[in-house]
C-alpha cells in the first residue's frame, strides 16, 4: 500500500513538473527584450536572427520621412553610437517625436537595391545608410511622458554619452600634445 502511494505522489509530481516546464518554455518564446542599435548590429553580425525583438533608442532629429512611392514610414533610431534605419508600415503613435525615445518591435532585414535607391535621396543618417540591414518594425511604442524610457535603453544611452565625452576629451588632449610637439 505504501509503495502504491509513493508511485502516486511521484506520478503527480512528475505531471506538475512537466506542466511547469512546458508553460515556462512557451513563456520564454513569447518574451521580447529591448536591444540597443549597437547590440542589434553586433548580434546580427555574429548570428543573423529571424526572431522578433524590440529595438530601443532615440529617434534621430530630421530622420522621419515617408517615401512618395511607399506606404512605409522611415526613421532612424540611434543609441548615439550606432544608427539603424527603421521602416514601419502604418500610422505612427501620437506621442512619437523626433529626438525622443522610442521602442520598435520587429526584425532585422537586409537592404535590397530597390530600398537603397528609394532611400538614396532622403535626409537620413549617413551611418544608417552605410549599413547593409534595416529594421522592419511591426509595432512602434512611443514614450508615455517626458521621463519615460525603458531602463535598459536609458542605461545604454547614458553609457554611450559618457563614452562619447571621454573620446572627445581624449581627442582634445591628443591635439594639445600634437600642438606642443610642433
Backbone as a printed PyTorch tensor [residue, N CA C, xyz], in Angstrom:
tensor([[[  0.8220,  -1.1930,   0.0000],
         [  0.0000,   0.0000,   0.0000],
         [  0.8700,   1.2620,   0.0000]],

        [[  1.9670,   1.2050,   0.7570],
         [  2.8300,   2.3810,   0.8440],
         [  3.5410,   2.6380,  -0.4820]],

        [[  3.9630,   1.5990,  -1.1850],
         [  4.6360,   1.8040,  -2.4720],
         [  3.6590,   2.3700,  -3.4990]],

        [[  2.4130,   1.9610,  -3.4210],
         [  1.3990,   2.4970,  -4.3370],
         [  1.2320,   3.9900,  -4.0970]],

        [[  1.2080,   4.4080,  -2.8600],
         [  1.0730,   5.8260,  -2.5160],
         [  2.2950,   6.6090,  -3.0150]],

        [[  3.5050,   6.0490,  -2.8380],
         [  4.7220,   6.7070,  -3.3320],
         [  4.6920,   6.8720,  -4.8530]],

        [[  4.2510,   5.8380,  -5.5530],
         [  4.1490,   5.9310,  -7.0100],
         [  3.1220,   6.9810,  -7.4200]],

        [[  2.0410,   7.0880,  -6.6920],
         [  1.0240,   8.1030,  -6.9920],
         [  1.6020,   9.5020,  -6.7940]],

        [[  2.3230,   9.7050,  -5.6930],
         [  2.9560,  11.0120,  -5.4540],
         [  4.0050,  11.3270,  -6.5290]],

        [[  4.8030,  10.3230,  -6.8890],
         [  5.8400,  10.5300,  -7.9030],
         [  5.2180,  10.8820,  -9.2530]],

        [[  4.1490,  10.2030,  -9.6160],
         [  3.4660,  10.4850, -10.8700],
         [  2.8470,  11.8830, -10.8540]],

        [[  2.2110,  12.2480,  -9.7680],
         [  1.6070,  13.5770,  -9.6510],
         [  2.6770,  14.6660,  -9.7190]],

        [[  3.7800,  14.4550,  -9.0100],
         [  4.8750,  15.4240,  -9.0380],
         [  5.4560,  15.5620, -10.4440]],

        [[  5.6250,  14.4380, -11.1410],
         [  6.1620,  14.4630, -12.4970],
         [  5.2340,  15.2070, -13.4440]],

        [[  3.9500,  15.0010, -13.3090],
         [  2.9810,  15.6990, -14.1610],
         [  3.0120,  17.2050, -13.9050]],

        [[  3.0420,  17.5980, -12.6560],
         [  3.0980,  19.0210, -12.3180],
         [  4.4020,  19.6310, -12.8260]],

        [[  5.5160,  18.9550, -12.6190],
         [  6.8100,  19.4600, -13.0810],
         [  6.8340,  19.5660, -14.6030]],

        [[  6.3050,  18.5760, -15.2980],
         [  6.2340,  18.6230, -16.7600],
         [  5.3860,  19.7820, -17.2510]],

        [[  4.2580,  20.0190, -16.5920],
         [  3.3810,  21.1310, -16.9470],
         [  4.1050,  22.4680, -16.7580]],

        [[  4.8200,  22.6020, -15.6500],
         [  5.5580,  23.8440, -15.3680],
         [  6.6460,  24.0680, -16.4330]],

        [[  7.3580,  23.0130, -16.8070],
         [  8.4050,  23.1430, -17.8260],
         [  7.7980,  23.5800, -19.1600]],

        [[  6.6900,  22.9960, -19.5480],
         [  6.0410,  23.3580, -20.8110],
         [  5.5810,  24.8100, -20.7840]],

        [[  4.9620,  25.2480, -19.7140],
         [  4.4860,  26.6290, -19.5930],
         [  5.6520,  27.6090, -19.6390]],

        [[  6.7090,  27.3400, -18.8810],
         [  7.8680,  28.2380, -18.8770],
         [  8.5570,  28.2870, -20.2330]],

        [[  8.6380,  27.1580, -20.9130],
         [  9.2470,  27.1240, -22.2300],
         [  8.4460,  27.9680, -23.2220]],

        [[  7.1300,  27.8480, -23.2110],
         [  6.2820,  28.6660, -24.0820],
         [  6.3660,  30.1340, -23.7080]],

        [[  6.4380,  30.4220, -22.4290],
         [  6.5450,  31.8050, -21.9800],
         [  7.8590,  32.4260, -22.4370]],

        [[  8.9300,  31.6570, -22.4020],
         [ 10.2390,  32.1600, -22.8220],
         [ 10.2300,  32.5020, -24.3060]],

        [[  9.5310,  31.7370, -25.1260],
         [  9.4340,  32.0350, -26.5520],
         [  8.6760,  33.3350, -26.8030]],

        [[  7.7750,  33.6980, -25.9130],
         [  6.9620,  34.8970, -26.0710],
         [  7.6520,  36.1470, -25.5440]],

        [[  8.6930,  35.9860, -24.7230],
         [  9.3650,  37.1300, -24.1180],
         [ 10.1550,  37.8950, -25.1710]],

        [[ 10.0910,  39.2180, -25.0870],
         [ 10.8110,  40.0800, -26.0180],
         [ 11.6090,  41.0760, -25.1940]],

        [[ 12.9230,  41.1720, -25.4550],
         [ 13.7860,  42.0580, -24.6990],
         [ 14.1510,  43.2800, -25.5330]],

        [[ 14.5150,  44.3610, -24.8350],
         [ 14.9790,  45.5650, -25.5040],
         [ 16.4360,  45.4020, -25.8840]],

        [[ 16.7750,  45.8650, -27.0740],
         [ 18.1370,  45.8210, -27.5630],
         [ 18.4550,  47.1950, -28.1190]],

        [[ 19.6540,  47.6760, -27.8970],
         [ 20.0670,  48.9520, -28.4700],
         [ 20.5270,  48.7050, -29.9100]],

        [[ 20.5840,  49.7570, -30.7390],
         [ 21.0660,  49.5660, -32.1100],
         [ 22.4700,  48.9600, -32.1750]],

        [[ 23.3700,  49.3600, -31.2740],
         [ 24.7180,  48.8000, -31.2650],
         [ 24.6750,  47.2980, -30.9920]],

        [[ 23.9080,  46.8890, -29.9780],
         [ 23.7780,  45.4650, -29.6520],
         [ 23.1200,  44.6990, -30.7990]],

        [[ 22.1080,  45.2970, -31.4270],
         [ 21.4110,  44.6360, -32.5280],
         [ 22.3560,  44.3790, -33.6930]],

        [[ 23.2060,  45.3520, -34.0120],
         [ 24.1390,  45.1790, -35.1250],
         [ 25.2050,  44.1350, -34.7890]],

        [[ 25.6970,  44.1410, -33.5450],
         [ 26.6910,  43.1430, -33.1380],
         [ 26.0990,  41.7400, -33.1970]],

        [[ 24.8670,  41.5900, -32.7050],
         [ 24.2180,  40.2780, -32.7260],
         [ 23.9290,  39.8420, -34.1570]],

        [[ 23.5530,  40.7960, -35.0180],
         [ 23.2460,  40.4600, -36.4050],
         [ 24.5030,  40.0100, -37.1430]],

        [[ 25.6530,  40.6410, -36.8550],
         [ 26.9010,  40.2200, -37.4970],
         [ 27.3040,  38.8270, -37.0440]],

        [[ 27.1720,  38.5580, -35.7490],
         [ 27.5700,  37.2690, -35.1960],
         [ 26.6200,  36.1460, -35.6190]],

        [[ 25.3180,  36.4350, -35.5790],
         [ 24.3210,  35.4110, -35.8750],
         [ 23.0380,  36.1020, -36.3150]],

        [[ 22.8010,  36.2310, -37.6170],
         [ 21.5640,  36.8890, -38.0590],
         [ 20.3440,  36.1650, -37.5040]],

        [[ 19.4710,  36.9540, -36.8450],
         [ 18.3140,  36.3630, -36.1790],
         [ 17.0750,  36.4580, -37.0670]],

        [[ 16.2420,  35.4880, -36.9150],
         [ 14.9470,  35.5060, -37.5960],
         [ 13.8280,  35.7950, -36.6010]],

        [[ 14.1770,  35.9090, -35.3240],
         [ 13.1690,  36.1130, -34.2980],
         [ 12.8980,  37.5920, -34.0950]],

        [[ 11.7110,  37.8670, -33.6110],
         [ 11.2810,  39.2300, -33.3320],
         [ 11.9210,  39.7150, -32.0370]],

        [[ 12.3360,  40.9820, -32.0190],
         [ 12.8620,  41.5830, -30.8030],
         [ 12.5280,  43.0600, -30.7940]],

        [[ 12.7580,  43.6980, -29.6640],
         [ 12.4730,  45.1280, -29.5230],
         [ 13.7670,  45.9240, -29.5660]],

        [[ 13.7550,  46.9500, -30.3880],
         [ 14.8850,  47.8490, -30.5400],
         [ 14.5110,  49.1580, -29.8720]],

        [[ 15.3500,  49.6260, -28.9600],
         [ 15.0440,  50.8600, -28.2440],
         [ 16.1420,  51.8800, -28.4160]],

        [[ 15.7500,  53.1450, -28.4700],
         [ 16.7180,  54.2220, -28.5940],
         [ 16.0210,  55.5470, -28.8060]],

        [[ 16.7500,  56.5000, -29.3750],
         [ 16.2170,  57.8270, -29.6550],
         [ 15.9510,  57.9480, -31.1460]],

        [[ 14.8690,  58.6440, -31.5050],
         [ 14.5900,  58.9300, -32.9050],
         [ 15.4900,  60.0900, -33.3100]],

        [[ 16.3000,  59.8850, -34.3190],
         [ 17.2420,  60.9010, -34.7730],
         [ 16.4890,  62.0980, -35.3460]],

        [[ 16.9000,  63.3040, -34.9380],
         [ 16.2730,  64.5400, -35.4250],
         [ 16.3570,  64.6140, -36.9450]],

        [[ 15.2520,  64.9580, -37.5850],
         [ 15.2180,  65.1560, -39.0290],
         [ 15.2490,  63.8890, -39.8520]],

        [[ 15.0280,  62.7450, -39.2270],
         [ 15.1390,  61.4820, -39.9660],
         [ 13.7900,  60.8930, -40.3600]],

        [[ 12.6860,  61.4450, -39.8970],
         [ 11.3770,  60.8670, -40.1830],
         [ 10.9140,  61.3170, -41.5650]],

        [[ 10.7430,  60.3640, -42.4700],
         [ 10.2890,  60.6450, -43.8280],
         [  9.3300,  59.5560, -44.2800]],

        [[  8.4850,  59.9230, -45.2430],
         [  7.6350,  58.9290, -45.8850],
         [  7.8890,  59.0060, -47.3790]],

        [[  8.4980,  57.9630, -47.9370],
         [  8.7700,  57.9740, -49.3700],
         [  7.4760,  58.0790, -50.1700]],

        [[  7.5270,  58.8280, -51.2740],
         [  6.3400,  59.0100, -52.1010],
         [  5.8800,  57.6960, -52.7200]],

        [[  6.8310,  56.8120, -53.0000],
         [  6.4960,  55.5610, -53.6700],
         [  6.1800,  54.4210, -52.7060]],

        [[  6.1270,  54.6980, -51.4160],
         [  5.9540,  53.6270, -50.4360],
         [  4.9720,  54.0350, -49.3370]],

        [[  4.1660,  53.0980, -48.8580],
         [  3.2700,  53.4090, -47.7390],
         [  3.9770,  53.3520, -46.3820]],

        [[  5.2670,  52.9910, -46.3790],
         [  6.0090,  52.8410, -45.1270],
         [  6.6310,  54.1540, -44.6890]],

        [[  6.6410,  54.3590, -43.3780],
         [  7.3620,  55.4870, -42.7850],
         [  8.7810,  55.0210, -42.5240]],

        [[  9.7420,  55.9370, -42.6550],
         [ 11.1280,  55.6270, -42.3520],
         [ 11.6490,  56.6320, -41.3390]],

        [[ 12.4460,  56.1320, -40.3980],
         [ 13.1260,  56.9970, -39.4480],
         [ 14.3490,  56.2530, -38.9400]],

        [[ 15.2130,  56.9700, -38.2680],
         [ 16.4520,  56.3830, -37.7720],
         [ 16.4010,  56.3400, -36.2500]],

        [[ 16.7270,  55.1860, -35.6830],
         [ 16.8260,  55.0240, -34.2350],
         [ 18.3110,  54.9410, -33.9020]],

        [[ 18.7280,  55.6970, -32.8870],
         [ 20.1370,  55.7400, -32.5130],
         [ 20.3140,  55.5340, -31.0180]],

        [[ 21.4950,  55.0420, -30.6580],
         [ 21.8950,  54.9910, -29.2510],
         [ 23.1340,  55.8670, -29.0580]],

        [[ 23.3090,  56.8130, -29.9800],
         [ 24.4000,  57.7890, -30.0270],
         [ 25.7000,  57.1920, -30.5630]],

        [[ 25.7960,  55.8860, -30.7010],
         [ 26.9560,  55.2400, -31.2850],
         [ 26.5870,  54.6870, -32.6680]],

        [[ 25.5050,  53.9420, -32.7240],
         [ 25.0550,  53.2900, -33.9520],
         [ 23.6810,  53.8150, -34.3380]],

        [[ 23.5120,  54.0690, -35.6260],
         [ 22.2160,  54.4650, -36.1750],
         [ 21.7010,  53.3120, -37.0210]],

        [[ 20.3920,  53.0350, -36.9380],
         [ 19.8050,  51.9850, -37.7680],
         [ 18.5070,  52.5160, -38.3660]],

        [[ 18.3410,  52.2790, -39.6570],
         [ 17.1440,  52.7020, -40.3700],
         [ 15.9860,  51.7970, -39.9780]],

        [[ 14.8380,  52.4010, -39.6820],
         [ 13.6420,  51.6510, -39.3150],
         [ 12.5630,  51.9580, -40.3440]],

        [[ 11.9050,  50.9350, -40.8370],
         [ 10.7730,  51.1010, -41.7570],
         [  9.5460,  50.5260, -41.0700]],

        [[  8.4550,  51.3140, -41.1070],
         [  7.2280,  50.9010, -40.4250],
         [  6.0390,  51.1950, -41.3280]],

        [[  5.2080,  50.1900, -41.5470],
         [  4.0100,  50.3540, -42.3690],
         [  2.8340,  50.6120, -41.4470]],

        [[  2.2970,  51.8210, -41.5000],
         [  1.1740,  52.1830, -40.6580],
         [  1.3470,  53.5820, -40.1050]],

        [[  0.3700,  53.9940, -39.3210],
         [  0.4050,  55.3280, -38.7180],
         [  1.2340,  55.2790, -37.4340]],

        [[  2.0730,  56.2730, -37.2670],
         [  2.8820,  56.3550, -36.0550],
         [  2.0290,  56.8480, -34.8970]],

        [[  2.3410,  56.4490, -33.6590],
         [  1.5630,  56.8890, -32.5000],
         [  1.6140,  58.4140, -32.3340]],

        [[  0.6010,  58.9720, -31.6890],
         [  0.5350,  60.4210, -31.4660],
         [  1.7130,  60.9200, -30.6420]],

        [[  2.2290,  60.1110, -29.7360],
         [  3.3280,  60.5260, -28.8650],
         [  4.6950,  60.3750, -29.5170]],

        [[  4.7470,  59.9000, -30.7540],
         [  6.0120,  59.7090, -31.4710],
         [  6.5900,  61.0730, -31.8390]],

        [[  7.8400,  61.3390, -31.4510],
         [  8.5080,  62.6160, -31.7300],
         [  9.9760,  62.3770, -32.0600]],

        [[ 10.5180,  63.2230, -32.9210],
         [ 11.9460,  63.1800, -33.2010],
         [ 12.6990,  63.6540, -31.9660]],

        [[ 13.8200,  63.0270, -31.6880],
         [ 14.6390,  63.3960, -30.5450],
         [ 14.1750,  62.7870, -29.2390]],

        [[ 13.1100,  62.0030, -29.2620],
         [ 12.5920,  61.3660, -28.0480],
         [ 12.7650,  59.8560, -28.1470]],

        [[ 12.5690,  59.1870, -27.0330],
         [ 12.7670,  57.7400, -27.0090],
         [ 11.6260,  57.0110, -27.7070]],

        [[ 11.9770,  55.8590, -28.2370],
         [ 11.0090,  55.0190, -28.9200],
         [ 11.4660,  53.5740, -28.7840]],

        [[ 10.5060,  52.6770, -28.7860],
         [ 10.7870,  51.2450, -28.8170],
         [ 10.0180,  50.6850, -30.0000]],

        [[ 10.7180,  49.9810, -30.8790],
         [ 10.0870,  49.3770, -32.0420],
         [ 10.2880,  47.8720, -31.9750]],

        [[  9.2560,  47.1390, -32.3430],
         [  9.3280,  45.6820, -32.3180],
         [  9.3060,  45.1770, -33.7460]],

        [[ 10.1920,  44.2530, -34.0560],
         [ 10.2260,  43.7210, -35.4080],
         [ 11.4430,  42.8630, -35.6620]],

        [[ 11.9420,  42.9290, -36.9120],
         [ 13.0090,  42.0500, -37.3820],
         [ 14.0790,  42.8510, -38.1080]],

        [[ 15.3000,  42.3550, -38.1210],
         [ 16.3670,  42.9250, -38.9420],
         [ 16.3010,  42.2510, -40.3020]],

        [[ 16.3040,  43.0750, -41.3590],
         [ 16.2250,  42.5740, -42.7280],
         [ 17.3720,  43.1530, -43.5570]],

        [[ 17.8170,  42.4440, -44.5780],
         [ 18.8460,  43.0150, -45.4600],
         [ 18.2380,  44.0910, -46.3680]],

        [[ 19.0340,  45.1040, -46.6830],
         [ 18.5760,  46.1670, -47.5830],
         [ 18.7550,  45.6880, -49.0140]],

        [[ 17.6790,  45.7690, -49.7890],
         [ 17.7440,  45.4020, -51.2030],
         [ 18.1700,  46.6230, -52.0100]],

        [[ 18.5410,  46.4030, -53.2560],
         [ 18.9420,  47.5190, -54.1280],
         [ 17.7840,  48.4920, -54.3210]],

        [[ 16.5720,  47.9510, -54.4000],
         [ 15.3800,  48.8060, -54.5590],
         [ 15.2170,  49.7450, -53.3690]],

        [[ 15.3750,  49.2260, -52.1650],
         [ 15.2750,  50.0600, -50.9660],
         [ 16.4120,  51.0680, -50.9020]],

        [[ 17.6010,  50.6600, -51.3340],
         [ 18.7480,  51.5620, -51.3170],
         [ 18.5100,  52.7460, -52.2630]],

        [[ 17.9180,  52.4720, -53.4250],
         [ 17.6120,  53.5470, -54.3720],
         [ 16.5390,  54.4760, -53.8120]],

        [[ 15.5270,  53.8870, -53.1680],
         [ 14.4430,  54.6790, -52.5640],
         [ 14.9820,  55.6350, -51.5110]],

        [[ 15.8570,  55.1410, -50.6560],
         [ 16.3390,  55.9620, -49.5520],
         [ 17.5800,  56.7640, -49.9270]],

        [[ 18.0380,  56.6890, -51.1840],
         [ 19.2190,  57.4070, -51.6140],
         [ 19.0660,  58.9160, -51.5450]],

        [[ 17.8720,  59.4190, -51.7790],
         [ 17.6740,  60.8750, -51.8160],
         [ 17.1780,  61.4370, -50.4890]],

        [[ 16.9790,  60.5760, -49.5240],
         [ 16.4230,  61.0380, -48.2540],
         [ 17.4960,  61.6000, -47.3380]],

        [[ 17.0450,  62.4030, -46.4080],
         [ 17.9800,  63.0190, -45.4610],
         [ 18.0800,  62.1750, -44.1950]],

        [[ 18.4840,  60.9160, -44.3510],
         [ 18.6840,  60.0620, -43.1810],
         [ 20.1610,  60.0330, -42.8580]],

        [[ 20.4800,  59.5520, -41.7120],
         [ 21.8610,  59.4910, -41.2310],
         [ 22.7530,  58.7250, -42.2060]],

        [[ 23.9400,  59.2550, -42.4530],
         [ 24.9070,  58.5690, -43.3110],
         [ 25.3050,  57.2230, -42.7120]],

        [[ 25.4090,  57.1620, -41.3730],
         [ 25.7620,  55.8940, -40.7230],
         [ 24.6750,  54.8580, -40.9730]],

        [[ 23.4010,  55.2940, -40.9360],
         [ 22.2940,  54.3570, -41.1450],
         [ 22.2500,  53.8990, -42.5910]],

        [[ 22.5850,  54.7860, -43.5370],
         [ 22.5880,  54.4000, -44.9520],
         [ 23.7590,  53.4890, -45.2700]],

        [[ 24.8340,  53.5660, -44.4970],
         [ 26.0400,  52.8090, -44.7740],
         [ 25.9720,  51.3360, -44.4080]],

        [[ 24.9980,  50.9430, -43.6000],
         [ 24.9220,  49.5340, -43.2020],
         [ 24.0340,  48.7600, -44.1670]],

        [[ 24.1960,  47.4520, -44.2100],
         [ 23.5060,  46.6140, -45.1890],
         [ 22.1870,  46.0440, -44.7020]],

        [[ 21.7140,  46.4840, -43.5380],
         [ 20.4550,  45.9850, -42.9980],
         [ 19.6010,  47.1540, -42.5280]],

        [[ 18.3090,  46.8830, -42.3620],
         [ 17.4000,  47.8390, -41.7560],
         [ 16.5030,  47.0760, -40.7980]],

        [[ 15.7800,  47.8130, -39.9800],
         [ 14.8750,  47.1960, -39.0140],
         [ 13.4560,  47.3270, -39.5490]],

        [[ 12.8080,  46.2110, -39.7980],
         [ 11.4350,  46.1950, -40.2740],
         [ 10.5110,  46.0990, -39.0580]],

        [[  9.8900,  47.2190, -38.7020],
         [  9.0780,  47.2820, -37.4830],
         [  7.6550,  46.7980, -37.7360]],

        [[  7.1560,  46.0020, -36.8230],
         [  5.7620,  45.5780, -36.8610],
         [  4.9240,  46.3790, -35.8760]],

        [[  5.6000,  47.0270, -34.9130],
         [  4.9100,  47.8280, -33.8990],
         [  5.8480,  48.9310, -33.4200]],

        [[  5.2740,  50.1240, -33.2120],
         [  6.0420,  51.2560, -32.6990],
         [  5.4180,  51.6660, -31.3700]],

        [[  6.2350,  51.6990, -30.3210],
         [  5.7870,  52.0870, -28.9940],
         [  6.4830,  53.3940, -28.6310]],

        [[  5.7270,  54.4630, -28.5120],
         [  6.3080,  55.7560, -28.1680],
         [  6.2570,  55.9450, -26.6650]],

        [[  6.9830,  56.9270, -26.1880],
         [  7.0630,  57.2120, -24.7560],
         [  5.7060,  57.6390, -24.2080]],

        [[  5.5260,  57.4480, -22.9130],
         [  4.2830,  57.8510, -22.2630],
         [  4.3400,  59.3050, -21.8140]],

        [[  5.4570,  59.7130, -21.2930],
         [  5.6380,  61.1040, -20.8800],
         [  7.0920,  61.4860, -21.0640]],

        [[  7.4490,  62.6650, -20.6490],
         [  8.7900,  63.2030, -20.8820],
         [  9.8940,  62.3450, -20.2740]],

        [[  9.6240,  61.6510, -19.1690],
         [ 10.6660,  60.9240, -18.4550],
         [ 10.7000,  59.4380, -18.7660]],

        [[  9.7700,  58.9540, -19.5900],
         [  9.6970,  57.5150, -19.8380],
         [ 10.7780,  57.0550, -20.8040]],

        [[ 11.4780,  56.0340, -20.4210],
         [ 12.3940,  55.3190, -21.3030],
         [ 12.7010,  54.0020, -20.6120]],

        [[ 12.6700,  52.8990, -21.3560],
         [ 12.9990,  51.6160, -20.7290],
         [ 14.3700,  51.6870, -20.0650]],

        [[ 14.5050,  51.0450, -18.9280],
         [ 15.7340,  51.0960, -18.1480],
         [ 16.9670,  50.6710, -18.9200]],

        [[ 16.8380,  49.5750, -19.7010],
         [ 17.9850,  49.0920, -20.4740],
         [ 18.4370,  50.1300, -21.4960]],

        [[ 17.4600,  50.7730, -22.1490],
         [ 17.7770,  51.7580, -23.1850],
         [ 18.3860,  53.0050, -22.5550]],

        [[ 17.8050,  53.4780, -21.4520],
         [ 18.3310,  54.6670, -20.7810],
         [ 19.7660,  54.4320, -20.3100]],

        [[ 20.0330,  53.2660, -19.7490],
         [ 21.3860,  52.9580, -19.2720],
         [ 22.3780,  52.9140, -20.4330]],

        [[ 21.9770,  52.3180, -21.5480],
         [ 22.8690,  52.2310, -22.7070],
         [ 23.1560,  53.6150, -23.2800]],

        [[ 22.1460,  54.4720, -23.3320],
         [ 22.3500,  55.8200, -23.8790],
         [ 23.2480,  56.6340, -22.9580]],

        [[ 23.0530,  56.5210, -21.6530],
         [ 23.9330,  57.2350, -20.7110],
         [ 25.3750,  56.7490, -20.8470]],

        [[ 25.5560,  55.4260, -20.9720],
         [ 26.8930,  54.8570, -21.1350],
         [ 27.5360,  55.3850, -22.4200]],

        [[ 26.7510,  55.4670, -23.4900],
         [ 27.2770,  55.9540, -24.7640],
         [ 27.5920,  57.4460, -24.7120]],

        [[ 26.7930,  58.2280, -23.9700],
         [ 27.0850,  59.6590, -23.8020],
         [ 28.4360,  59.8340, -23.1150]],

        [[ 28.6720,  59.0680, -22.0530],
         [ 29.9400,  59.1490, -21.3260],
         [ 31.1010,  58.7370, -22.2310]],

        [[ 30.8920,  57.6830, -23.0110],
         [ 31.9430,  57.2110, -23.9070],
         [ 32.2780,  58.2790, -24.9480]],

        [[ 31.2560,  58.9270, -25.5050],
         [ 31.4890,  59.9850, -26.4900],
         [ 32.2150,  61.1690, -25.8660]],

        [[ 31.8510,  61.5290, -24.6280],
         [ 32.5280,  62.6250, -23.9350],
         [ 33.9940,  62.2780, -23.6710]],

        [[ 34.2630,  61.0410, -23.2400],
         [ 35.6370,  60.6030, -22.9930],
         [ 36.4520,  60.6220, -24.2900]],

        [[ 35.8420,  60.1400, -25.3830],
         [ 36.5430,  60.1470, -26.6680],
         [ 36.8430,  61.5740, -27.1120]],

        [[ 35.9020,  62.4740, -26.8500],
         [ 36.0970,  63.8790, -27.2150],
         [ 37.2430,  64.4860, -26.4000]],

        [[ 37.2670,  64.1840, -25.0880],
         [ 38.3320,  64.6940, -24.2200],
         [ 39.6870,  64.1190, -24.6280]],

        [[ 39.7320,  62.8260, -24.9520],
         [ 40.9760,  62.1960, -25.3830],
         [ 41.4550,  62.8210, -26.6870]],

        [[ 40.5130,  63.1080, -27.5940],
         [ 40.8590,  63.7440, -28.8610],
         [ 41.4110,  65.1400, -28.6460]],

        [[ 40.8210,  65.8850, -27.7130],
         [ 41.3090,  67.2410, -27.3910],
         [ 42.6930,  67.1710, -26.7680]],

        [[ 42.9080,  66.2050, -25.8970],
         [ 44.2110,  66.0470, -25.2510],
         [ 45.2780,  65.6600, -26.2790]],

        [[ 44.9180,  64.7980, -27.2150],
         [ 45.8650,  64.3900, -28.2560],
         [ 46.2270,  65.5710, -29.1520]],

        [[ 45.2440,  66.4350, -29.4560],
         [ 45.5150,  67.6190, -30.2600],
         [ 46.4340,  68.5740, -29.5180]],

        [[ 46.2200,  68.7110, -28.2190],
         [ 47.0540,  69.6100, -27.4030],
         [ 48.5030,  69.1000, -27.3750]],

        [[ 48.6810,  67.7900, -27.2350],
         [ 50.0210,  67.2010, -27.2240],
         [ 50.6790,  67.3980, -28.5870]],

        [[ 49.9190,  67.2090, -29.6570],
         [ 50.4620,  67.4020, -31.0040],
         [ 50.8750,  68.8470, -31.2390]],

        [[ 50.0680,  69.7990, -30.7190],
         [ 50.4020,  71.2220, -30.8470],
         [ 51.6690,  71.5630, -30.0720]],

        [[ 51.8760,  70.9620, -28.8990],
         [ 53.0600,  71.2170, -28.0820],
         [ 54.3200,  70.6950, -28.7780]],

        [[ 54.1930,  69.5720, -29.5070],
         [ 55.3360,  68.9920, -30.2010],
         [ 55.7710,  69.8600, -31.3740]],

        [[ 54.8580,  70.6130, -31.9380],
         [ 55.1810,  71.4720, -33.0860],
         [ 55.9360,  72.6420, -32.5880]]])
